[in-house]
Every structure is written in structure tokens, then in C-alpha cells.
Amino acid sequence: EYLLNAQGEDVVAGTRTPQPITNAQKTDSSMVSLEGVGKTHVSCDVIARATAGIPWPNTPDIRNPRGDVILYNREEHLAKTIVPRLAAMGADLSRIHLVQTVKSTDAEDSMFELEYNMPELDLLMGRFPKTKLVCFDPITQYVAGNENSNHDIQRALDKLNAFAERYNVAVLILSHFNKKEDARYINRTIGSRAWSAGPRMIWGLEFDPNSEENDVYMSNIKCSIGVKPKGFRFHISGPTGQGKVHWDISRNTRVMGESAEKATKMEECCRWLKEKLIDDAKVPATEIFEDGDDMEFNPIMLKRAKKELDVISIKEGFGKDGVSYWQNPIIQTVSEREI
């Protein structure tokens, strides 16, 4: 026997039995925030989508390929919190394998540690070969070394990266921000700098200070595997501890750490540009910058809004006589279909 493991459906039934146990695949992603913002809720939402084939919020018409998930969680009660939350989000509980401790034949149960217990995780992959996601919440509970040591943390994360590559799975690790509000967000993970240097993708969560519904911004802090993705916005509703995540993918124009006033101005710029392009197939870029200046939107803000709204740039003519336009992507899509 190697690991104490429970499937989600077993926890619901109260029958936990000790037993052995694309795209972000082949890579590790990190999600960080202050405590109580919603990291575990979001991880449960991701797990539900991975196990039940539920589409991602930004691709609602594309079903996910279903797979198993191995979940390490040390901060929440499995039966009282984690499993009811997963069930509320529509997860396939039979595909979720909850790991608590390492068990050997000649010793007491002990904590799983990345530096020493990866062979046990290999055994789990052999038992559940359809696994496509492994989640650690929080990752700091599963590292034996000094969390402030770059060497110790990088050594542990290297093992996790190699594991993801070996099995073609995604790895999601959760961690906390430190209290240094004057630091860049890429440097605000608790402990060693390696916590932010190691993962290929990092998402940061923070409350919207202007929201009456406790909306949360989910913004990309780091992406080294492709084009930096857009952010999201969500709120959590439902019974305490078991609420569902409700996504609004069209509303996050915020950059992590920017002031509420600046974020509000950026949202206003996005709304203005969207309305500017709603009736016209295309608008000269010079007109947009001139009219935007009248609204006190600087060129940087306008270009950010353009990116957030997927506005398309086109050019007609050549050389000095050429004119650049910004075009509503929806109008272009309709035109292409008509053709």
C-alpha cells in the first residue's frame, strides 16, 4: 500500500477506504491570491469541467474531452466542503481521486512530498491512466525543503515539470500572495522567487473594489507557452463554502495591481470602442484615436481595448495612400459567411 486515496463519490457516501492508488497539458500552471478570494472555488470549477466534459467559459460551444483528476488538498474538509462543492459544479465524482497522505507498510501515514514521493504519484498514474489534471492545494504543503530557498523550490518544481511532460498531463498548483503590496505581482508569491519563475503560466486573483457582488478579477501574470491570454471576471454565489463560480469573460480589462480608478477608465474605454464599431463595418484608425483623445482615452488604452475586444486591423491601399481601419470582428465574421 502506498497512498491513502478517496474518490469523490466515496466521500459523499462516507466510505473512504485506504487503498493504493490541450492546451495546458505537459505543463504546470499556478494560481495565486490572498486568502479567501476564491482560488479553491476556481480549481473546483476547473476540475468539474475536466471530469464532466463541461466547456470552458470562453468556448461555451466546445465540449471538453473528459478525463480523471488527482487532487491533493490540505486546506479544506473533503466531505464537508470539497466534494459538495465539486458536486454543485457538476463534476463527475467517479473521476476525481482525492489524495491525503502517503502510506507505507512499515511506517505511519506521512505527508506527500514532491522531492521524495514522486514514485507514488507514478503509481497513481498507472492506476488512473485517463488522468489529465493533477492539482495541489496549496503547493507549499507538499514541498519538504525551505519554501524561501530558490534551490529547494526549483528542485521540487523541476520534478513536477518532468512529471507533466512524462504523462502529458496538466498540473495546477495553488499558492498565496505575500503582503508586499508595493511589489510587482510576478514577485508576490509567498516564499522563494522560484515559485513564480518555475510555472509556465501564472494566474492572479483579486477582488474588484467597486463591485457590490464581490466580483473577482482573474488576470494572467505570466505566460511562457504562447500568446498571453485574456483575463476573466467571476463571482461566487450559493451556500457558504459550496458556491458556484459564475464567469463573465467579457468584463475583465484590468491589469493586476492597477488602481480601481484606472481599471474603471479602461472598462469605459472598452465600452466606448465597442459602441464606436457596432454600426460601422470599419472605422479609420486615425478617427478612433482622434475621437478617443476627446474622451480622454490615450493611445495605450485604446490599443488595450482593441486587443480585449478582438478588434481587427485592416489596411486598404498602398504606400502613402493606404488607410488603416479598425473593424468589428463580428461584422467581419458575418461578411465572410455571406460570401
mmCIF file of C-alpha atoms in Angstrom:
data_model
loop_
_atom_site.group_PDB
_atom_site.id
_atom_site.type_symbol
_atom_site.label_atom_id
_atom_site.label_comp_id
_atom_site.label_asym_id
_atom_site.label_seq_id
_atom_site.Cartn_x
_atom_site.Cartn_y
_atom_site.Cartn_z
ATOM 1 C CA GLU A 1 0.000 0.000 0.000
ATOM 2 C CA TYR A 2 1.319 3.414 -0.907
ATOM 3 C CA LEU A 3 -1.298 6.138 -0.786
ATOM 4 C CA LEU A 4 -4.451 6.938 1.092
ATOM 5 C CA ASN A 5 -6.873 7.814 -1.645
ATOM 6 C CA ALA A 6 -10.583 8.505 -1.884
ATOM 7 C CA GLN A 7 -12.813 9.027 -4.882
ATOM 8 C CA GLY A 8 -15.260 11.908 -4.715
ATOM 9 C CA GLU A 9 -18.284 9.617 -4.822
ATOM 10 C CA ASP A 10 -16.874 7.573 -1.916
ATOM 11 C CA VAL A 11 -16.596 10.654 0.268
ATOM 12 C CA VAL A 12 -20.239 11.524 -0.388
ATOM 13 C CA ALA A 13 -21.198 8.030 0.724
ATOM 14 C CA GLY A 14 -18.917 8.248 3.742
ATOM 15 C CA THR A 15 -16.979 5.163 2.636
ATOM 16 C CA ARG A 16 -13.422 6.405 2.208
ATOM 17 C CA THR A 17 -11.280 3.291 2.078
ATOM 18 C CA PRO A 18 -7.456 3.313 2.227
ATOM 19 C CA GLN A 19 -6.109 1.812 -0.965
ATOM 20 C CA PRO A 20 -3.138 2.103 -3.308
ATOM 21 C CA ILE A 21 -3.652 4.435 -5.520
ATOM 22 C CA THR A 22 -4.648 20.873 -24.536
ATOM 23 C CA ASN A 23 -3.684 23.488 -24.071
ATOM 24 C CA ALA A 24 -2.030 23.362 -20.748
ATOM 25 C CA GLN A 25 -1.072 19.729 -20.940
ATOM 26 C CA LYS A 26 2.592 18.845 -20.411
ATOM 27 C CA THR A 27 2.986 21.963 -18.292
ATOM 28 C CA ASP A 28 2.358 23.414 -14.846
ATOM 29 C CA SER A 29 0.224 26.443 -14.086
ATOM 30 C CA SER A 30 -0.013 28.415 -10.868
ATOM 31 C CA MET A 31 -2.938 30.314 -9.374
ATOM 32 C CA VAL A 32 -2.208 32.833 -6.609
ATOM 33 C CA SER A 33 -4.168 35.282 -4.468
ATOM 34 C CA LEU A 34 -4.624 36.473 -0.941
ATOM 35 C CA GLU A 35 -6.606 34.120 1.280
ATOM 36 C CA GLY A 36 -10.362 33.984 0.800
ATOM 37 C CA VAL A 37 -10.510 35.351 -2.749
ATOM 38 C CA GLY A 38 -11.634 32.113 -4.419
ATOM 39 C CA LYS A 39 -8.670 30.025 -5.630
ATOM 40 C CA THR A 40 -10.110 26.734 -4.401
ATOM 41 C CA HIS A 41 -13.514 27.542 -5.901
ATOM 42 C CA VAL A 42 -11.883 28.180 -9.273
ATOM 43 C CA SER A 43 -9.819 24.978 -9.039
ATOM 44 C CA CYS A 44 -13.032 23.032 -8.323
ATOM 45 C CA ASP A 45 -14.642 24.661 -11.364
ATOM 46 C CA VAL A 46 -11.671 23.577 -13.500
ATOM 47 C CA ILE A 47 -11.861 20.044 -12.100
ATOM 48 C CA ALA A 48 -15.591 19.846 -12.822
ATOM 49 C CA ARG A 49 -15.042 20.875 -16.426
ATOM 50 C CA ALA A 50 -12.169 18.412 -16.860
ATOM 51 C CA THR A 51 -14.076 15.413 -15.455
ATOM 52 C CA ALA A 52 -17.567 16.076 -16.837
ATOM 53 C CA GLY A 53 -16.600 17.473 -20.237
ATOM 54 C CA ILE A 54 -18.137 20.874 -19.475
ATOM 55 C CA PRO A 55 -16.955 23.580 -21.937
ATOM 56 C CA TRP A 56 -14.552 26.260 -20.786
ATOM 57 C CA PRO A 57 -16.298 29.597 -20.106
ATOM 58 C CA ASN A 58 -14.636 31.300 -23.074
ATOM 59 C CA THR A 59 -15.529 28.453 -25.511
ATOM 60 C CA PRO A 60 -19.120 27.579 -24.493
ATOM 61 C CA ASP A 61 -19.869 25.604 -27.667
ATOM 62 C CA ILE A 62 -16.893 23.232 -27.437
ATOM 63 C CA ARG A 63 -17.167 20.249 -25.119
ATOM 64 C CA ASN A 64 -14.093 19.209 -23.150
ATOM 65 C CA PRO A 65 -12.644 15.721 -23.548
ATOM 66 C CA ARG A 66 -13.389 14.001 -20.249
ATOM 67 C CA GLY A 67 -10.594 12.719 -18.043
ATOM 68 C CA ASP A 68 -9.633 11.885 -14.472
ATOM 69 C CA VAL A 69 -8.206 14.327 -11.927
ATOM 70 C CA ILE A 70 -5.871 13.642 -8.996
ATOM 71 C CA LEU A 71 -6.442 16.215 -6.264
ATOM 72 C CA TYR A 72 -4.165 16.929 -3.304
ATOM 73 C CA ASN A 73 -5.917 19.270 -0.855
ATOM 74 C CA ARG A 74 -4.860 20.072 2.715
ATOM 75 C CA GLU A 75 -6.803 23.267 3.457
ATOM 76 C CA GLU A 76 -10.434 22.191 3.138
ATOM 77 C CA HIS A 77 -12.503 19.359 4.640
ATOM 78 C CA LEU A 78 -13.092 16.766 1.923
ATOM 79 C CA ALA A 79 -16.560 15.564 2.913
ATOM 80 C CA LYS A 80 -17.924 18.869 4.191
ATOM 81 C CA THR A 81 -16.504 21.271 1.635
ATOM 82 C CA ILE A 82 -14.575 19.938 -1.357
ATOM 83 C CA VAL A 83 -16.860 17.171 -2.568
ATOM 84 C CA PRO A 84 -20.160 19.072 -2.078
ATOM 85 C CA ARG A 85 -18.583 21.998 -3.945
ATOM 86 C CA LEU A 86 -17.475 19.731 -6.807
ATOM 87 C CA ALA A 87 -20.911 18.111 -6.958
ATOM 88 C CA ALA A 88 -22.613 21.514 -7.111
ATOM 89 C CA MET A 89 -20.426 22.427 -10.075
ATOM 90 C CA GLY A 90 -21.410 19.282 -11.983
ATOM 91 C CA ALA A 91 -18.179 17.304 -11.585
ATOM 92 C CA ASP A 92 -18.064 13.585 -12.325
ATOM 93 C CA LEU A 93 -17.068 12.466 -8.840
ATOM 94 C CA SER A 94 -16.097 8.975 -10.003
ATOM 95 C CA ARG A 95 -13.218 10.544 -11.949
ATOM 96 C CA ILE A 96 -11.805 12.544 -9.012
ATOM 97 C CA HIS A 97 -9.173 10.846 -6.855
ATOM 98 C CA LEU A 98 -8.513 12.616 -3.561
ATOM 99 C CA VAL A 99 -5.115 12.007 -2.022
ATOM 100 C CA GLN A 100 -4.364 12.777 1.607
ATOM 101 C CA THR A 101 -1.256 11.004 2.834
ATOM 102 C CA VAL A 102 1.491 8.605 1.869
ATOM 103 C CA LYS A 103 1.240 5.170 3.463
ATOM 104 C CA SER A 104 3.935 2.510 3.709
ATOM 105 C CA THR A 105 3.809 -0.986 5.183
ATOM 106 C CA ASP A 106 6.280 -0.217 7.960
ATOM 107 C CA ALA A 107 5.580 3.392 8.906
ATOM 108 C CA GLU A 108 2.798 5.742 9.880
ATOM 109 C CA ASP A 109 0.974 7.859 7.332
ATOM 110 C CA SER A 110 3.004 10.885 6.246
ATOM 111 C CA MET A 111 2.628 13.913 4.040
ATOM 112 C CA PHE A 112 3.247 13.622 0.302
ATOM 113 C CA GLU A 113 6.442 15.498 -0.579
ATOM 114 C CA LEU A 114 7.424 16.267 -4.153
ATOM 115 C CA GLU A 115 11.114 15.699 -3.513
ATOM 116 C CA TYR A 116 10.660 12.141 -2.235
ATOM 117 C CA ASN A 117 7.253 10.746 -3.215
ATOM 118 C CA MET A 118 7.022 11.163 -6.991
ATOM 119 C CA PRO A 119 7.226 7.355 -7.439
ATOM 120 C CA GLU A 120 3.916 7.122 -5.564
ATOM 121 C CA LEU A 121 2.407 9.631 -7.982
ATOM 122 C CA ASP A 122 3.710 7.454 -10.820
ATOM 123 C CA LEU A 123 1.783 4.557 -9.263
ATOM 124 C CA LEU A 124 -1.360 6.668 -9.251
ATOM 125 C CA MET A 125 -0.928 7.417 -12.948
ATOM 126 C CA GLY A 126 -0.678 3.700 -13.597
ATOM 127 C CA ARG A 127 -3.890 3.129 -11.657
ATOM 128 C CA PHE A 128 -5.722 6.026 -13.315
ATOM 129 C CA PRO A 129 -4.245 6.283 -16.835
ATOM 130 C CA LYS A 130 -7.014 8.612 -18.036
ATOM 131 C CA THR A 131 -5.807 11.353 -15.691
ATOM 132 C CA LYS A 132 -5.356 14.694 -17.462
ATOM 133 C CA LEU A 133 -5.011 17.060 -14.487
ATOM 134 C CA VAL A 134 -3.174 16.939 -11.154
ATOM 135 C CA CYS A 135 -3.896 19.696 -8.620
ATOM 136 C CA PHE A 136 -2.029 20.682 -5.418
ATOM 137 C CA ASP A 137 -3.865 22.971 -2.975
ATOM 138 C CA PRO A 138 -1.785 24.581 -1.590
ATOM 139 C CA ILE A 139 1.513 23.605 -3.164
ATOM 140 C CA THR A 140 3.519 24.811 -0.141
ATOM 141 C CA GLN A 141 2.112 21.895 1.886
ATOM 142 C CA TYR A 142 3.757 19.380 -0.454
ATOM 143 C CA VAL A 143 7.352 20.605 -0.500
ATOM 144 C CA ALA A 144 9.847 19.307 2.058
ATOM 145 C CA GLY A 145 12.503 21.965 1.501
ATOM 146 C CA ASN A 146 12.715 25.555 2.668
ATOM 147 C CA GLU A 147 9.990 27.500 0.864
ATOM 148 C CA ASN A 148 12.268 30.563 0.836
ATOM 149 C CA SER A 149 15.131 28.704 -0.865
ATOM 150 C CA ASN A 150 15.351 29.108 -4.639
ATOM 151 C CA HIS A 151 17.373 25.895 -4.863
ATOM 152 C CA ASP A 152 14.903 23.805 -2.844
ATOM 153 C CA ILE A 153 11.791 25.085 -4.592
ATOM 154 C CA GLN A 154 13.253 24.886 -8.090
ATOM 155 C CA ARG A 155 14.325 21.310 -7.416
ATOM 156 C CA ALA A 156 10.792 20.374 -6.400
ATOM 157 C CA LEU A 157 9.168 22.191 -9.333
ATOM 158 C CA ASP A 158 11.591 20.586 -11.779
ATOM 159 C CA LYS A 159 10.288 17.192 -10.691
ATOM 160 C CA LEU A 160 6.727 18.383 -11.241
ATOM 161 C CA ASN A 161 7.559 19.745 -14.704
ATOM 162 C CA ALA A 162 9.208 16.458 -15.676
ATOM 163 C CA PHE A 163 6.143 14.569 -14.440
ATOM 164 C CA ALA A 164 3.800 16.714 -16.561
ATOM 165 C CA GLU A 165 5.950 16.114 -19.637
ATOM 166 C CA ARG A 166 6.229 12.392 -18.991
ATOM 167 C CA TYR A 167 2.493 11.768 -18.703
ATOM 168 C CA ASN A 168 1.147 14.560 -20.941
ATOM 169 C CA VAL A 169 -0.952 15.993 -18.120
ATOM 170 C CA ALA A 170 -1.660 19.490 -16.852
ATOM 171 C CA VAL A 171 -0.573 20.397 -13.326
ATOM 172 C CA LEU A 172 -2.293 23.166 -11.362
ATOM 173 C CA ILE A 173 -0.661 24.487 -8.194
ATOM 174 C CA LEU A 174 -2.311 26.952 -5.797
ATOM 175 C CA SER A 175 -0.445 29.410 -3.612
ATOM 176 C CA HIS A 176 -0.830 32.690 -1.716
ATOM 177 C CA PHE A 177 0.312 36.243 -2.308
ATOM 178 C CA ASN A 178 2.567 37.805 0.294
ATOM 179 C CA LYS A 179 1.683 41.133 1.908
ATOM 180 C CA LYS A 180 4.158 43.245 -0.102
ATOM 181 C CA GLU A 181 1.648 45.408 -1.941
ATOM 182 C CA ASP A 182 4.393 47.581 -3.432
ATOM 183 C CA ALA A 183 5.992 44.610 -5.232
ATOM 184 C CA ARG A 184 5.229 43.542 -8.790
ATOM 185 C CA TYR A 185 2.654 40.751 -8.877
ATOM 186 C CA ILE A 186 5.123 38.348 -10.504
ATOM 187 C CA ASN A 187 7.188 38.682 -7.304
ATOM 188 C CA ARG A 188 4.355 38.460 -4.780
ATOM 189 C CA THR A 189 4.073 34.692 -4.326
ATOM 190 C CA ILE A 190 4.867 33.604 -0.781
ATOM 191 C CA GLY A 191 8.431 32.405 -0.274
ATOM 192 C CA SER A 192 11.109 31.845 -2.895
ATOM 193 C CA ARG A 193 11.313 33.660 -6.228
ATOM 194 C CA ALA A 194 11.290 30.175 -7.791
ATOM 195 C CA TRP A 195 7.543 29.904 -7.095
ATOM 196 C CA SER A 196 6.982 32.452 -9.858
ATOM 197 C CA ALA A 197 9.990 31.526 -12.024
ATOM 198 C CA GLY A 198 9.110 27.820 -12.250
ATOM 199 C CA PRO A 199 5.499 27.629 -13.546
ATOM 200 C CA ARG A 200 4.945 28.293 -17.254
ATOM 201 C CA MET A 201 1.603 30.009 -16.583
ATOM 202 C CA ILE A 202 0.554 32.121 -13.586
ATOM 203 C CA TRP A 203 -2.932 33.488 -12.879
ATOM 204 C CA GLY A 204 -3.617 36.067 -10.192
ATOM 205 C CA LEU A 205 -6.930 36.665 -8.436
ATOM 206 C CA GLU A 206 -8.045 39.864 -6.682
ATOM 207 C CA PHE A 207 -11.357 41.376 -5.616
ATOM 208 C CA ASP A 208 -12.899 44.178 -7.674
ATOM 209 C CA PRO A 209 -13.055 47.034 -5.147
ATOM 210 C CA ASN A 210 -16.002 48.609 -6.988
ATOM 211 C CA SER A 211 -18.183 45.506 -7.094
ATOM 212 C CA GLU A 212 -21.188 45.052 -4.815
ATOM 213 C CA GLU A 213 -21.228 41.314 -5.648
ATOM 214 C CA ASN A 214 -17.604 40.696 -4.622
ATOM 215 C CA ASP A 215 -16.593 40.162 -8.229
ATOM 216 C CA VAL A 216 -13.085 38.815 -8.673
ATOM 217 C CA TYR A 217 -10.619 39.643 -11.420
ATOM 218 C CA MET A 218 -8.628 36.679 -12.748
ATOM 219 C CA SER A 219 -5.695 38.061 -14.709
ATOM 220 C CA ASN A 220 -2.752 36.414 -16.405
ATOM 221 C CA ILE A 221 0.530 37.392 -14.741
ATOM 222 C CA LYS A 222 2.864 35.165 -16.744
ATOM 223 C CA CYS A 223 2.629 33.040 -19.885
ATOM 224 C CA SER A 224 5.667 31.360 -21.422
ATOM 225 C CA ILE A 225 3.847 28.771 -23.555
ATOM 226 C CA GLY A 226 2.121 31.015 -26.091
ATOM 227 C CA VAL A 227 0.246 34.267 -26.583
ATOM 228 C CA LYS A 228 -0.716 35.806 -23.253
ATOM 229 C CA PRO A 229 -4.417 35.013 -22.707
ATOM 230 C CA LYS A 230 -7.127 37.456 -21.762
ATOM 231 C CA GLY A 231 -8.321 37.719 -18.220
ATOM 232 C CA PHE A 232 -11.639 36.689 -16.735
ATOM 233 C CA ARG A 233 -14.029 38.012 -14.150
ATOM 234 C CA PHE A 234 -16.292 35.989 -11.894
ATOM 235 C CA HIS A 235 -18.355 35.951 -8.743
ATOM 236 C CA ILE A 236 -19.321 33.124 -6.409
ATOM 237 C CA SER A 237 -22.892 32.508 -5.287
ATOM 238 C CA GLY A 238 -24.642 29.773 -3.358
ATOM 239 C CA PRO A 239 -24.451 28.226 0.122
ATOM 240 C CA THR A 240 -21.433 29.252 2.188
ATOM 241 C CA GLY A 241 -18.440 27.119 1.251
ATOM 242 C CA GLN A 242 -20.267 25.386 -1.607
ATOM 243 C CA GLY A 243 -20.980 28.214 -4.026
ATOM 244 C CA LYS A 244 -20.679 28.008 -7.797
ATOM 245 C CA VAL A 245 -18.392 30.140 -9.936
ATOM 246 C CA HIS A 246 -20.233 32.396 -12.384
ATOM 247 C CA TRP A 247 -17.999 33.639 -15.195
ATOM 248 C CA ASP A 248 -18.179 36.894 -17.116
ATOM 249 C CA ILE A 249 -15.437 36.649 -19.719
ATOM 250 C CA SER A 250 -16.306 39.949 -21.390
ATOM 251 C CA ARG A 251 -15.638 42.243 -18.455
ATOM 252 C CA ASN A 252 -12.043 41.860 -17.282
ATOM 253 C CA THR A 253 -9.952 44.633 -18.775
ATOM 254 C CA ARG A 254 -7.951 45.087 -15.585
ATOM 255 C CA VAL A 255 -4.210 44.639 -15.166
ATOM 256 C CA MET A 256 -3.222 43.045 -11.845
ATOM 257 C CA GLY A 257 -2.479 45.703 -9.268
ATOM 258 C CA GLU A 258 -3.742 48.744 -11.158
ATOM 259 C CA SER A 259 -5.904 51.217 -9.272
ATOM 260 C CA ALA A 260 -9.674 50.864 -9.232
ATOM 261 C CA GLU A 261 -9.973 54.275 -10.897
ATOM 262 C CA LYS A 262 -7.680 53.250 -13.750
ATOM 263 C CA ALA A 263 -9.486 49.923 -14.188
ATOM 264 C CA THR A 264 -12.847 51.721 -14.373
ATOM 265 C CA LYS A 265 -11.470 54.072 -17.025
ATOM 266 C CA MET A 266 -10.216 51.085 -19.004
ATOM 267 C CA GLU A 267 -13.662 49.451 -18.883
ATOM 268 C CA GLU A 268 -15.195 52.722 -20.027
ATOM 269 C CA CYS A 269 -12.763 52.782 -22.961
ATOM 270 C CA CYS A 270 -13.759 49.245 -23.963
ATOM 271 C CA ARG A 271 -17.452 50.127 -23.871
ATOM 272 C CA TRP A 272 -16.834 53.246 -25.943
ATOM 273 C CA LEU A 273 -14.845 51.393 -28.608
ATOM 274 C CA LYS A 274 -17.425 48.616 -28.783
ATOM 275 C CA GLU A 275 -20.173 51.177 -29.393
ATOM 276 C CA LYS A 276 -17.984 53.032 -31.881
ATOM 277 C CA LEU A 277 -17.674 49.906 -34.043
ATOM 278 C CA ILE A 278 -21.156 48.478 -33.545
ATOM 279 C CA ASP A 279 -22.803 50.163 -36.553
ATOM 280 C CA ASP A 280 -19.869 50.577 -38.925
ATOM 281 C CA ALA A 281 -18.121 47.742 -40.702
ATOM 282 C CA LYS A 282 -14.867 49.619 -40.284
ATOM 283 C CA VAL A 283 -13.613 52.907 -38.891
ATOM 284 C CA PRO A 284 -10.342 54.648 -39.832
ATOM 285 C CA ALA A 285 -7.782 54.194 -37.076
ATOM 286 C CA THR A 286 -6.969 57.926 -37.159
ATOM 287 C CA GLU A 287 -10.618 58.729 -36.423
ATOM 288 C CA ILE A 288 -10.638 56.351 -33.471
ATOM 289 C CA PHE A 289 -7.510 57.895 -31.949
ATOM 290 C CA GLU A 290 -8.818 61.433 -32.502
ATOM 291 C CA ASP A 291 -12.282 60.740 -31.068
ATOM 292 C CA GLY A 292 -10.733 58.693 -28.285
ATOM 293 C CA ASP A 293 -8.495 61.611 -27.338
ATOM 294 C CA ASP A 294 -11.605 63.770 -26.996
ATOM 295 C CA MET A 295 -12.888 61.183 -24.480
ATOM 296 C CA GLU A 296 -9.519 61.254 -22.654
ATOM 297 C CA PHE A 297 -8.574 57.747 -23.786
ATOM 298 C CA ASN A 298 -4.864 57.680 -24.587
ATOM 299 C CA PRO A 299 -3.433 55.503 -27.410
ATOM 300 C CA ILE A 300 -2.205 52.828 -24.975
ATOM 301 C CA MET A 301 -5.708 52.435 -23.539
ATOM 302 C CA LEU A 302 -7.265 52.284 -26.995
ATOM 303 C CA LYS A 303 -4.823 49.606 -28.123
ATOM 304 C CA ARG A 304 -5.528 47.584 -24.970
ATOM 305 C CA ALA A 305 -9.265 47.883 -25.610
ATOM 306 C CA LYS A 306 -8.689 46.803 -29.211
ATOM 307 C CA LYS A 307 -6.905 43.685 -28.005
ATOM 308 C CA GLU A 308 -9.538 42.885 -25.370
ATOM 309 C CA LEU A 309 -12.374 43.139 -27.917
ATOM 310 C CA ASP A 310 -10.519 41.211 -30.660
ATOM 311 C CA VAL A 311 -10.871 44.196 -32.975
ATOM 312 C CA ILE A 312 -9.301 43.518 -36.376
ATOM 313 C CA SER A 313 -6.826 45.801 -38.172
ATOM 314 C CA ILE A 314 -7.080 46.029 -41.939
ATOM 315 C CA LYS A 315 -5.344 48.241 -44.478
ATOM 316 C CA GLU A 316 -6.673 49.365 -47.839
ATOM 317 C CA GLY A 317 -4.435 50.862 -50.485
ATOM 318 C CA PHE A 318 -0.677 51.016 -50.726
ATOM 319 C CA GLY A 319 2.109 53.279 -49.530
ATOM 320 C CA LYS A 320 1.196 56.839 -48.586
ATOM 321 C CA ASP A 321 -2.301 56.399 -49.971
ATOM 322 C CA GLY A 322 -3.050 53.395 -47.753
ATOM 323 C CA VAL A 323 -5.605 53.778 -44.967
ATOM 324 C CA SER A 324 -5.680 51.671 -41.785
ATOM 325 C CA TYR A 325 -9.036 50.688 -40.333
ATOM 326 C CA TRP A 326 -10.295 49.036 -37.155
ATOM 327 C CA GLN A 327 -13.096 46.584 -37.784
ATOM 328 C CA ASN A 328 -15.673 44.869 -35.584
ATOM 329 C CA PRO A 329 -14.753 41.137 -35.642
ATOM 330 C CA ILE A 330 -18.437 40.119 -35.584
ATOM 331 C CA ILE A 331 -19.168 42.112 -38.725
ATOM 332 C CA GLN A 332 -16.213 40.500 -40.500
ATOM 333 C CA THR A 333 -17.413 37.036 -39.493
ATOM 334 C CA VAL A 334 -20.893 37.726 -40.877
ATOM 335 C CA SER A 335 -19.456 39.067 -44.129
ATOM 336 C CA GLU A 336 -17.260 36.010 -44.574
ATOM 337 C CA ARG A 337 -20.256 33.702 -44.031
ATOM 338 C CA GLU A 338 -22.329 35.636 -46.573
ATOM 339 C CA ILE A 339 -19.549 35.263 -49.121
#
